[in-house]
Amino acid sequence: MTSHGRVVLITGLVILGIVGCCWIVSDIAWRTSQATHVAQAQRAGQAARSWPPPRPAFTPDEVRAFLAKVRSAEAIADPLQRCVSYPDPPRSHWSPESAKAYCLYYLQQTITFDEAEKLIEHGQAAELDRRLAQELQAQLTRPDSHGLLDHTYFASFNDGSFDVRETLDAWKRASPSSAFAFAASGSAYVAMASKARGGAYINETPQSNIDAMDRLLQQADTDLQRAAKLDPKVTPTYVAMINAGSMSLGGDYLRRAAQAGLAAAPDNYAIYGTLSGATEPRWGGSLAAMDHMARQAQAYVKQNPLLAILLSAEPAYRYDVCNCRSSADWSMFPTVFDNVSSVSLLSYAGGAASEQNHFDLAAIYLSEVLRFQPGAEGARRQRDVSLPAFGETAMALDDASRLIAADPLPSRNFRARADIYMSMGKVALAEKDLEQALAIDPDDIDVLVPLGDLYANQTYEWDKAWHIADRIIQKYPNSPAGWMTRATIQENQPRAGLADTLQHVVEHFGHDPSMQWQINRMREVLARGPRSAPSFRASKNH
């Protein structure tokens, strides 16, 4: 879509009263993209933490009082009571009705793709249609079921895998008059088109990728148009159409989908959320348009309290929460999250805060993620690592030990508990957990780096540290972490070769601003001769 087309689209959306916010995506899609981003950052050797630690946005007393209420809430067995008993972030003004509606949103039992596949394979497509019709009716008529059908489609028909095509095509053949079948097929085609295009800028995307995207979007449109004719109340149809319009089918297509979708369901959270990206400044919109549209949505907030979540959109974009790595204004996060916010935004903010040693924000916003999604293990691991800063070591260890007991295979659970032990000064227990994690996954850089750092900077087991450094260098040549561990050993054992290490680091990582401190440090050491205190901490740069 051209810039002019975007502006026309934004103007049209404002006139229609359509609202938007910072992209509200399905949590499954977000977790996948976030895991990919983190892995790429680690392999590229980007700095994982800022130094010195940033100034806190909340006082220690505020965080401790918040965590005491979190402990009480997490002891409640009833899922809904647990969620509504959670504290809101300090000094925030979350609507109790919206928080409860969001609790209910994530507590709803949805039909999984596996369940749908089994019904179709056993000749029971009609039963699948019946159950989805029940979900639609509940979404339209029951206050405790806002977004039920939309949530099902986000979770079950939106992963972009070509493996689902056989099942969805069989469903369409078995139920040729089912809007649910064609909406699911169209939604899957849109997700496949997005995957085919890839995540690069359009001028960096091969034409073959764009052609594949366009072909898949045309197939999506055929199914989605049929779904809309069969039953115009099936809201996932419009969500998929809006996504398709924003990709390459154009502003007119998107506008028609928005009009039809909001005519069918004027208080629908998924439709508003999917439209939200069109109002962002980077797509030709403006902060004023984002704020205006979000506030327009509040006309329906009594019918659907989930719409209050959209109020976080403009401040989240303004203060760079969606891309919070280095340019975010951390002090403004309490303003961003003054209203109930999406799990996506809370996860971005809390995860980035954890990476940047902003433990007050991490403890609070990742706890809010766990309020709505207690099974979000990644958020739990990151949250728990921040707890010892506020004296909550028992809570952190209990959480980490439960994760290990429930599933001892993921090495990252042992890694998280090792981080907690290290914060407590229990180096021997941390070493034991890291070695256990390495036995599970010998090539995990998230384990190799802290274990090498522990050997080099805590226990001074130089041969073990050297062996770990070699493994990192061989397995992850684009990461400076192994070279930094090697430099620590060469300075402090001491061991020969620091000049060679410096030369390699300068040649391969000298363009990285985050590496300048380490490079300058190595030069100083070479000029003065070996020192006795550890100086190069690889854990900063894996």
Coordinates of C-alpha atoms in Angstrom, one line a residue:
M1 CA 0.0 0.0 0.0
T2 CA 1.4 3.5 -0.9
S3 CA 1.9 6.2 1.7
H4 CA -1.0 8.1 0.1
G5 CA -3.2 5.1 0.3
R6 CA -2.4 4.7 4.0
V7 CA -3.4 8.3 4.7
V8 CA -6.6 7.9 2.8
L9 CA -7.3 4.7 4.8
I10 CA -6.6 6.4 8.1
T11 CA -8.9 9.3 7.2
G12 CA -11.6 6.8 6.3
L13 CA -11.2 4.9 9.5
V14 CA -11.4 8.1 11.6
I15 CA -14.7 9.0 9.9
L16 CA -16.0 5.5 10.6
G17 CA -15.1 5.7 14.2
I18 CA -12.9 2.6 14.0
V19 CA -10.4 2.3 16.8
G20 CA -6.8 1.1 16.9
C21 CA -3.8 0.6 19.2
C22 CA -0.3 -0.7 19.1
W23 CA -0.6 -4.1 17.2
I24 CA -2.6 -6.5 19.4
V25 CA -1.6 -9.9 18.1
S26 CA -2.5 -13.4 19.2
D27 CA -0.3 -14.4 22.1
I28 CA 0.9 -17.5 20.2
A29 CA 2.2 -15.4 17.3
W30 CA 3.8 -13.0 19.7
R31 CA 5.6 -15.7 21.7
T32 CA 7.0 -17.2 18.4
S33 CA 8.3 -13.9 17.1
Q34 CA 9.7 -12.9 20.5
A35 CA 11.6 -16.2 20.9
T36 CA 13.0 -15.8 17.4
H37 CA 14.1 -12.2 18.2
V38 CA 15.8 -13.2 21.4
A39 CA 17.6 -16.1 19.8
Q40 CA 18.8 -14.0 16.9
A41 CA 20.0 -11.3 19.3
Q42 CA 22.0 -13.8 21.4
R43 CA 23.6 -15.4 18.3
A44 CA 24.5 -12.0 17.0
G45 CA 26.2 -11.2 20.3
Q46 CA 24.0 -8.2 21.2
A47 CA 24.4 -6.9 24.7
A48 CA 21.7 -8.5 26.9
R49 CA 21.8 -6.1 29.9
S50 CA 22.4 -2.4 30.5
W51 CA 25.0 -1.3 32.9
P52 CA 24.8 0.4 35.4
P53 CA 21.3 -0.8 36.3
P54 CA 18.6 1.8 35.4
R55 CA 16.8 4.0 37.9
P56 CA 13.6 2.2 39.2
A57 CA 10.2 3.5 38.2
F58 CA 8.6 2.0 41.4
T59 CA 10.0 2.2 44.9
P60 CA 11.1 -1.0 46.6
D61 CA 8.3 -0.6 49.1
E62 CA 5.7 -0.4 46.3
V63 CA 7.1 -3.6 44.6
R64 CA 7.2 -5.5 47.9
A65 CA 3.6 -4.6 48.8
F66 CA 2.6 -5.6 45.2
L67 CA 4.4 -8.9 45.5
A68 CA 2.8 -9.7 48.9
K69 CA -0.6 -9.4 47.2
V70 CA 0.6 -11.5 44.3
R71 CA 1.6 -14.3 46.7
S72 CA -1.8 -14.2 48.3
A73 CA -3.6 -14.3 44.9
E74 CA -1.5 -17.1 43.6
A75 CA -2.4 -19.3 46.6
I76 CA -6.1 -19.2 45.5
A77 CA -7.2 -22.4 43.8
D78 CA -10.2 -21.1 41.9
P79 CA -8.8 -19.7 38.6
L80 CA -11.3 -16.8 38.3
Q81 CA -10.9 -15.7 41.9
R82 CA -7.2 -16.0 41.6
C83 CA -7.1 -13.7 38.6
V84 CA -9.5 -11.0 40.0
S85 CA -7.7 -11.1 43.3
Y86 CA -4.4 -10.1 41.7
P87 CA -3.2 -6.6 42.5
D88 CA -3.1 -4.0 39.7
P89 CA 0.2 -2.2 39.1
P90 CA 1.0 0.4 41.7
R91 CA -0.5 3.8 41.1
S92 CA -2.6 2.5 38.1
H93 CA -6.3 2.9 37.5
W94 CA -7.3 -0.4 36.0
S95 CA -11.1 -0.9 35.5
P96 CA -12.2 -3.9 37.7
E97 CA -14.8 -4.7 35.0
S98 CA -12.2 -4.8 32.3
A99 CA -9.7 -6.7 34.3
K100 CA -12.4 -9.3 35.1
A101 CA -13.4 -9.5 31.5
Y102 CA -9.8 -10.1 30.5
C103 CA -9.6 -12.8 33.2
L104 CA -12.6 -14.5 31.7
Y105 CA -11.3 -14.1 28.1
Y106 CA -8.3 -16.3 28.9
L107 CA -10.2 -18.8 31.1
Q108 CA -12.6 -19.7 28.3
Q109 CA -12.3 -23.2 27.0
T110 CA -11.8 -23.1 23.2
I111 CA -11.8 -25.8 20.6
T112 CA -8.2 -26.7 19.7
F113 CA -7.0 -27.6 16.2
D114 CA -6.3 -31.1 17.3
E115 CA -9.9 -31.5 18.5
A116 CA -11.2 -30.0 15.2
E117 CA -9.0 -32.3 13.2
K118 CA -10.2 -35.4 15.0
L119 CA -13.8 -34.5 14.4
I120 CA -13.2 -33.9 10.7
E121 CA -11.2 -37.2 10.3
H122 CA -14.0 -39.1 12.0
G123 CA -16.7 -37.7 9.7
Q124 CA -18.1 -35.4 12.4
A125 CA -17.6 -32.0 10.7
A126 CA -21.2 -31.2 11.5
E127 CA -20.5 -31.5 15.2
L128 CA -17.5 -29.2 14.8
D129 CA -19.8 -26.6 13.1
R130 CA -22.4 -27.0 15.9
R131 CA -19.8 -26.4 18.6
L132 CA -18.4 -23.3 16.8
A133 CA -22.0 -22.0 16.4
Q134 CA -22.4 -22.3 20.2
E135 CA -19.2 -20.3 20.7
L136 CA -20.5 -17.6 18.3
Q137 CA -23.8 -17.5 20.1
A138 CA -22.1 -17.2 23.5
Q139 CA -19.8 -14.5 22.2
L140 CA -22.8 -12.5 21.0
T141 CA -25.0 -12.9 24.0
R142 CA -23.1 -13.8 27.1
P143 CA -21.1 -11.1 29.0
D144 CA -18.7 -13.8 30.3
S145 CA -17.8 -15.0 26.7
H146 CA -16.5 -11.9 25.0
G147 CA -14.2 -12.9 22.2
L148 CA -14.7 -16.6 22.6
L149 CA -15.0 -17.5 18.9
D150 CA -12.3 -15.0 17.9
H151 CA -9.9 -16.5 20.6
T152 CA -10.5 -19.9 19.1
Y153 CA -9.6 -18.8 15.6
F154 CA -6.5 -17.0 16.9
A155 CA -5.3 -20.0 18.7
S156 CA -6.3 -22.8 16.4
F157 CA -6.3 -21.6 12.8
N158 CA -3.6 -18.9 12.7
D159 CA -0.2 -20.6 12.8
G160 CA 0.8 -20.3 9.2
S161 CA 1.7 -23.9 8.7
F162 CA 0.9 -25.7 5.4
D163 CA 0.4 -28.9 7.3
V164 CA -3.2 -27.8 8.2
R165 CA -4.3 -27.5 4.6
E166 CA -5.4 -31.1 4.2
T167 CA -7.6 -30.9 7.3
L168 CA -9.2 -27.6 6.4
D169 CA -9.9 -28.6 2.8
A170 CA -11.5 -31.8 4.0
W171 CA -13.7 -29.7 6.4
K172 CA -14.8 -27.5 3.5
R173 CA -15.7 -30.5 1.4
A174 CA -17.6 -32.1 4.3
S175 CA -19.4 -28.8 5.2
P176 CA -19.8 -26.8 2.0
S177 CA -22.3 -24.5 3.6
S178 CA -20.3 -23.8 6.8
A179 CA -19.1 -20.2 7.2
F180 CA -16.9 -21.5 10.0
A181 CA -15.0 -23.9 7.7
F182 CA -14.4 -21.2 5.1
A183 CA -13.4 -18.6 7.7
A184 CA -10.9 -21.0 9.2
S185 CA -9.5 -21.9 5.8
G186 CA -9.2 -18.2 4.8
S187 CA -7.6 -17.3 8.2
A188 CA -5.0 -20.0 7.7
Y189 CA -4.3 -18.8 4.1
V190 CA -3.7 -15.3 5.5
A191 CA -1.3 -16.7 8.1
M192 CA 0.5 -18.7 5.4
A193 CA 0.8 -15.6 3.3
S194 CA 2.4 -13.7 6.2
K195 CA 4.8 -16.5 6.7
A196 CA 5.7 -16.7 3.0
R197 CA 6.4 -12.9 2.9
G198 CA 8.7 -13.0 5.8
G199 CA 9.6 -10.3 8.3
A200 CA 12.0 -8.2 6.3
Y201 CA 11.3 -4.7 4.9
I202 CA 9.5 -4.9 1.6
N203 CA 12.6 -3.6 -0.3
E204 CA 14.6 -6.4 1.2
T205 CA 12.0 -9.1 0.4
P206 CA 12.6 -11.3 -2.7
Q207 CA 10.0 -10.9 -5.4
S208 CA 9.3 -14.7 -5.1
N209 CA 8.2 -14.2 -1.5
I210 CA 5.9 -11.4 -2.5
D211 CA 4.4 -13.5 -5.4
A212 CA 3.8 -16.4 -3.0
M213 CA 2.1 -14.0 -0.5
D214 CA -0.1 -12.6 -3.2
R215 CA -1.2 -16.1 -4.4
L216 CA -2.1 -17.2 -0.9
L217 CA -4.0 -14.0 -0.3
Q218 CA -6.1 -14.5 -3.4
Q219 CA -6.9 -18.0 -2.1
A220 CA -7.7 -16.5 1.3
D221 CA -10.0 -13.9 -0.3
T222 CA -12.0 -16.6 -2.1
D223 CA -12.7 -18.4 1.1
L224 CA -13.3 -15.3 3.2
Q225 CA -15.8 -13.8 0.8
R226 CA -17.7 -17.1 0.8
A227 CA -17.7 -17.2 4.6
A228 CA -19.1 -13.7 4.8
K229 CA -21.9 -14.6 2.4
L230 CA -22.7 -17.8 4.3
D231 CA -23.0 -16.1 7.7
P232 CA -22.0 -12.4 8.2
K233 CA -21.9 -12.8 11.9
V234 CA -18.8 -15.0 12.0
T235 CA -16.4 -12.3 13.1
P236 CA -13.0 -14.1 12.5
T237 CA -13.8 -13.6 8.8
Y238 CA -13.4 -9.9 9.1
V239 CA -10.3 -10.2 11.3
A240 CA -8.6 -12.2 8.5
M241 CA -9.8 -9.8 5.8
I242 CA -8.4 -6.8 7.7
N243 CA -5.1 -8.6 8.0
A244 CA -5.2 -9.4 4.3
G245 CA -6.0 -5.8 3.4
S246 CA -3.1 -4.5 5.4
M247 CA -0.7 -6.9 3.7
S248 CA -1.4 -6.3 0.0
L249 CA -5.1 -6.4 -0.9
G250 CA -5.3 -2.7 -0.2
G251 CA -7.0 0.0 1.7
D252 CA -10.4 -0.3 0.0
Y253 CA -10.5 -4.0 0.8
L254 CA -9.6 -3.3 4.4
R255 CA -12.1 -0.5 4.7
R256 CA -15.0 -2.7 3.3
A257 CA -14.0 -5.5 5.7
A258 CA -14.0 -3.0 8.7
Q259 CA -17.4 -1.6 7.8
A260 CA -18.9 -5.1 7.4
G261 CA -17.3 -6.4 10.5
L262 CA -18.3 -3.6 12.8
A263 CA -21.8 -3.6 11.3
A264 CA -22.1 -7.2 12.4
A265 CA -20.4 -6.8 15.8
P266 CA -19.9 -3.1 16.7
D267 CA -18.3 -3.9 20.1
N268 CA -15.9 -6.7 18.9
Y269 CA -12.5 -6.5 20.5
A270 CA -10.7 -8.7 17.9
I271 CA -11.8 -6.5 15.0
Y272 CA -10.8 -3.3 16.8
G273 CA -7.5 -4.8 17.8
T274 CA -6.7 -6.0 14.3
L275 CA -7.5 -2.6 12.8
S276 CA -5.3 -0.9 15.3
G277 CA -2.1 -1.1 13.3
A278 CA -3.5 1.0 10.6
T279 CA -3.5 4.1 12.9
E280 CA 0.1 3.9 13.9
P281 CA 2.4 6.7 12.6
R282 CA 4.7 4.3 10.9
W283 CA 1.8 3.2 8.6
G284 CA 0.7 6.8 7.8
G285 CA -1.4 7.5 10.9
S286 CA -0.6 9.6 13.9
L287 CA -0.6 9.6 17.7
A288 CA -3.6 11.8 17.6
A289 CA -5.5 9.4 15.4
M290 CA -4.5 6.5 17.7
D291 CA -5.8 8.3 20.8
H292 CA -9.0 9.5 19.0
M293 CA -9.9 6.0 17.8
A294 CA -9.2 4.3 21.1
R295 CA -11.4 6.8 22.9
Q296 CA -14.1 6.3 20.2
A297 CA -14.2 2.6 21.1
Q298 CA -15.1 3.5 24.7
A299 CA -18.6 4.2 23.5
Y300 CA -19.0 0.4 23.6
V301 CA -17.0 -0.4 26.7
K302 CA -20.1 -1.1 28.8
Q303 CA -21.2 -3.8 26.3
N304 CA -17.6 -5.1 26.1
P305 CA -15.2 -4.1 28.9
L306 CA -12.3 -5.5 26.9
L307 CA -12.3 -2.4 24.8
A308 CA -10.7 -0.5 27.7
I309 CA -7.5 -2.4 26.8
L310 CA -7.2 -0.2 23.6
L311 CA -6.4 2.9 25.8
S312 CA -2.9 1.7 26.2
A313 CA -2.2 1.9 22.5
E314 CA -1.2 5.5 22.0
P315 CA 1.1 5.8 25.1
A316 CA 2.6 2.4 24.3
Y317 CA 3.6 3.6 20.8
R318 CA 4.6 7.1 22.1
Y319 CA 7.0 5.6 24.6
D320 CA 8.2 2.7 22.4
V321 CA 6.9 -0.2 24.5
C322 CA 6.3 -2.3 21.3
N323 CA 10.0 -2.1 20.5
C324 CA 11.4 -1.5 24.0
R325 CA 15.1 -2.4 23.8
S326 CA 17.1 0.7 24.0
S327 CA 15.0 3.7 23.0
A328 CA 12.1 3.1 25.5
D329 CA 11.4 5.8 28.1
W330 CA 11.3 3.5 31.1
S331 CA 10.1 6.1 33.5
M332 CA 6.9 6.5 31.5
F333 CA 5.9 2.8 31.8
P334 CA 3.5 3.5 34.7
T335 CA 1.7 6.0 32.4
V336 CA 1.6 3.5 29.6
F337 CA 0.0 0.8 31.8
D338 CA -2.3 3.1 33.7
N339 CA -5.2 1.2 32.1
V340 CA -5.7 -2.5 31.6
S341 CA -3.3 -3.6 28.9
S342 CA -3.0 -6.5 26.5
V343 CA -0.8 -9.5 27.5
S344 CA 1.2 -8.8 24.4
L345 CA 2.2 -5.3 25.6
L346 CA 2.8 -6.5 29.2
S347 CA 5.0 -9.3 27.9
Y348 CA 7.1 -6.9 25.7
A349 CA 7.5 -4.5 28.5
G350 CA 8.2 -7.0 31.3
G351 CA 10.6 -9.1 29.2
A352 CA 12.6 -6.1 28.0
A353 CA 12.7 -4.7 31.5
S354 CA 14.1 -8.0 32.8
E355 CA 16.8 -8.0 30.0
Q356 CA 17.8 -4.4 31.0
N357 CA 18.0 -5.1 34.8
H358 CA 14.9 -3.0 35.4
F359 CA 13.7 -5.5 38.0
D360 CA 10.9 -3.4 39.5
L361 CA 9.1 -3.2 36.1
A362 CA 9.9 -6.8 35.3
A363 CA 8.4 -8.1 38.6
I364 CA 5.2 -6.1 38.2
Y365 CA 4.4 -6.4 34.5
L366 CA 5.4 -10.1 34.2
S367 CA 3.3 -10.8 37.2
E368 CA 0.4 -9.2 35.4
V369 CA 1.1 -11.5 32.4
L370 CA 0.9 -14.5 34.8
R371 CA -2.3 -13.1 36.2
F372 CA -4.0 -13.7 32.9
Q373 CA -1.8 -16.6 31.6
P374 CA -0.5 -18.6 34.6
G375 CA 0.9 -21.1 32.1
A376 CA 3.2 -18.6 30.4
E377 CA 6.5 -20.3 31.6
G378 CA 8.8 -17.9 29.9
A379 CA 7.2 -14.9 31.7
R380 CA 7.4 -16.9 34.9
R381 CA 11.1 -17.6 34.6
Q382 CA 11.9 -14.0 33.8
R383 CA 9.6 -12.7 36.6
D384 CA 11.2 -15.1 39.1
V385 CA 14.7 -13.9 38.3
S386 CA 13.7 -10.4 39.3
L387 CA 12.2 -11.4 42.7
P388 CA 15.3 -11.7 44.8
A389 CA 16.0 -8.0 44.3
F390 CA 13.0 -7.5 46.6
G391 CA 13.6 -10.2 49.1
E392 CA 11.3 -12.7 47.5
T393 CA 13.8 -15.5 47.1
A394 CA 11.5 -18.2 48.6
M395 CA 8.8 -17.3 46.1
A396 CA 11.3 -17.4 43.2
L397 CA 12.8 -20.7 44.2
D398 CA 9.4 -22.3 44.8
D399 CA 8.3 -21.3 41.3
A400 CA 11.5 -22.5 39.7
S401 CA 11.4 -25.8 41.5
R402 CA 7.8 -26.4 40.6
L403 CA 8.7 -25.8 36.9
I404 CA 11.5 -28.3 37.1
A405 CA 9.4 -30.9 38.9
A406 CA 6.6 -30.5 36.3
D407 CA 9.0 -30.9 33.4
P408 CA 12.7 -31.5 34.1
L409 CA 13.7 -31.7 30.5
P410 CA 13.7 -28.0 29.5
S411 CA 17.2 -26.7 30.3
R412 CA 15.9 -23.2 30.7
N413 CA 14.1 -24.2 33.9
F414 CA 17.4 -25.2 35.5
R415 CA 19.0 -22.0 34.1
A416 CA 16.3 -19.8 35.7
R417 CA 16.8 -21.4 39.1
A418 CA 20.6 -21.1 38.7
D419 CA 20.1 -17.3 38.2
I420 CA 18.1 -17.1 41.4
Y421 CA 20.8 -19.0 43.3
M422 CA 23.5 -16.7 41.9
S423 CA 21.5 -13.7 43.1
M424 CA 21.5 -15.3 46.6
G425 CA 25.2 -15.9 46.5
K426 CA 24.7 -19.7 46.4
V427 CA 27.3 -20.4 43.7
A428 CA 27.7 -24.1 44.3
L429 CA 23.9 -24.7 43.8
A430 CA 23.9 -22.4 40.8
E431 CA 26.8 -24.4 39.3
K432 CA 25.0 -27.7 39.9
D433 CA 21.9 -26.4 38.1
L434 CA 23.8 -25.0 35.2
E435 CA 25.7 -28.3 34.8
Q436 CA 22.4 -30.1 34.9
A437 CA 21.0 -27.8 32.2
L438 CA 24.1 -28.3 30.0
A439 CA 23.7 -32.1 30.3
I440 CA 20.1 -31.7 28.9
D441 CA 21.1 -29.3 26.1
P442 CA 24.9 -29.3 25.5
D443 CA 24.7 -26.5 22.9
D444 CA 22.4 -24.0 24.7
I445 CA 24.1 -20.7 24.6
D446 CA 21.9 -19.5 27.5
V447 CA 23.6 -22.1 29.6
L448 CA 27.1 -22.1 28.2
V449 CA 27.6 -18.4 28.7
P450 CA 26.6 -18.2 32.4
L451 CA 28.4 -21.4 33.2
G452 CA 31.6 -20.2 31.6
D453 CA 31.1 -16.9 33.4
L454 CA 30.7 -18.8 36.7
Y455 CA 33.9 -20.8 36.2
A456 CA 35.9 -17.8 35.2
N457 CA 34.6 -15.2 37.6
Q458 CA 33.3 -17.1 40.6
T459 CA 35.0 -20.5 41.2
Y460 CA 38.2 -19.7 39.1
E461 CA 38.1 -23.2 37.5
W462 CA 40.2 -22.0 34.6
D463 CA 40.4 -25.3 32.6
K464 CA 36.6 -25.7 32.8
A465 CA 36.1 -22.1 31.8
W466 CA 38.5 -22.5 28.9
H467 CA 36.7 -25.5 27.6
I468 CA 33.3 -23.7 27.8
A469 CA 34.8 -20.7 25.9
D470 CA 36.1 -23.0 23.2
R471 CA 32.6 -24.6 22.8
I472 CA 30.9 -21.2 22.5
I473 CA 33.5 -20.0 19.9
Q474 CA 33.0 -23.1 17.8
K475 CA 29.3 -23.3 18.1
Y476 CA 28.4 -19.6 18.0
P477 CA 31.1 -17.8 15.9
N478 CA 29.0 -14.7 15.6
S479 CA 28.8 -14.2 19.4
P480 CA 31.6 -12.5 21.3
A481 CA 30.8 -14.4 24.5
G482 CA 33.4 -17.1 24.2
W483 CA 36.1 -14.6 23.4
M484 CA 35.2 -12.5 26.5
T485 CA 35.4 -15.6 28.7
R486 CA 38.8 -16.4 27.1
A487 CA 40.0 -12.9 27.8
T488 CA 39.0 -13.1 31.4
I489 CA 41.1 -16.3 31.8
Q490 CA 44.0 -14.8 29.9
E491 CA 44.1 -11.8 32.2
N492 CA 43.5 -13.5 35.5
Q493 CA 44.9 -17.0 35.5
P494 CA 47.0 -15.6 33.7
R495 CA 47.3 -17.4 30.3
A496 CA 49.0 -16.3 27.1
G497 CA 47.2 -15.0 24.1
L498 CA 45.3 -11.9 25.2
A499 CA 46.7 -9.8 22.3
D500 CA 45.5 -12.4 19.8
T501 CA 42.0 -12.4 21.5
L502 CA 41.9 -8.6 21.3
Q503 CA 42.8 -8.7 17.6
H504 CA 40.0 -11.2 16.8
V505 CA 37.4 -9.2 18.8
V506 CA 38.4 -5.9 17.1
E507 CA 38.2 -7.5 13.6
H508 CA 34.9 -9.3 14.2
F509 CA 33.0 -7.2 16.7
G510 CA 34.7 -3.9 16.7
H511 CA 31.8 -2.3 14.8
D512 CA 29.4 -3.1 17.7
P513 CA 29.1 0.0 20.1
S514 CA 28.3 -2.3 23.0
M515 CA 31.7 -4.0 22.7
Q516 CA 33.8 -0.8 23.0
W517 CA 34.1 -1.1 26.8
Q518 CA 35.5 -4.6 26.6
I519 CA 37.9 -3.7 23.7
N520 CA 39.2 -0.7 25.6
R521 CA 39.6 -2.8 28.8
M522 CA 41.7 -5.4 27.0
R523 CA 43.9 -2.7 25.6
E524 CA 44.4 -1.3 29.1
V525 CA 45.3 -4.7 30.5
L526 CA 47.8 -5.3 27.7
A527 CA 49.4 -1.9 28.4
R528 CA 49.7 -2.5 32.2
G529 CA 50.2 -6.2 32.3
P530 CA 48.1 -8.9 34.0
R531 CA 45.8 -8.1 36.9
S532 CA 44.5 -10.3 39.7
A533 CA 40.8 -9.3 39.7
P534 CA 38.3 -10.6 37.1
S535 CA 37.5 -8.0 34.5
F536 CA 35.7 -9.4 31.5
R537 CA 32.2 -10.7 32.2
A538 CA 31.0 -12.6 29.2
S539 CA 27.4 -12.7 30.5
K540 CA 27.0 -9.1 29.5
N541 CA 27.6 -9.8 25.8
H542 CA 26.1 -13.2 24.8

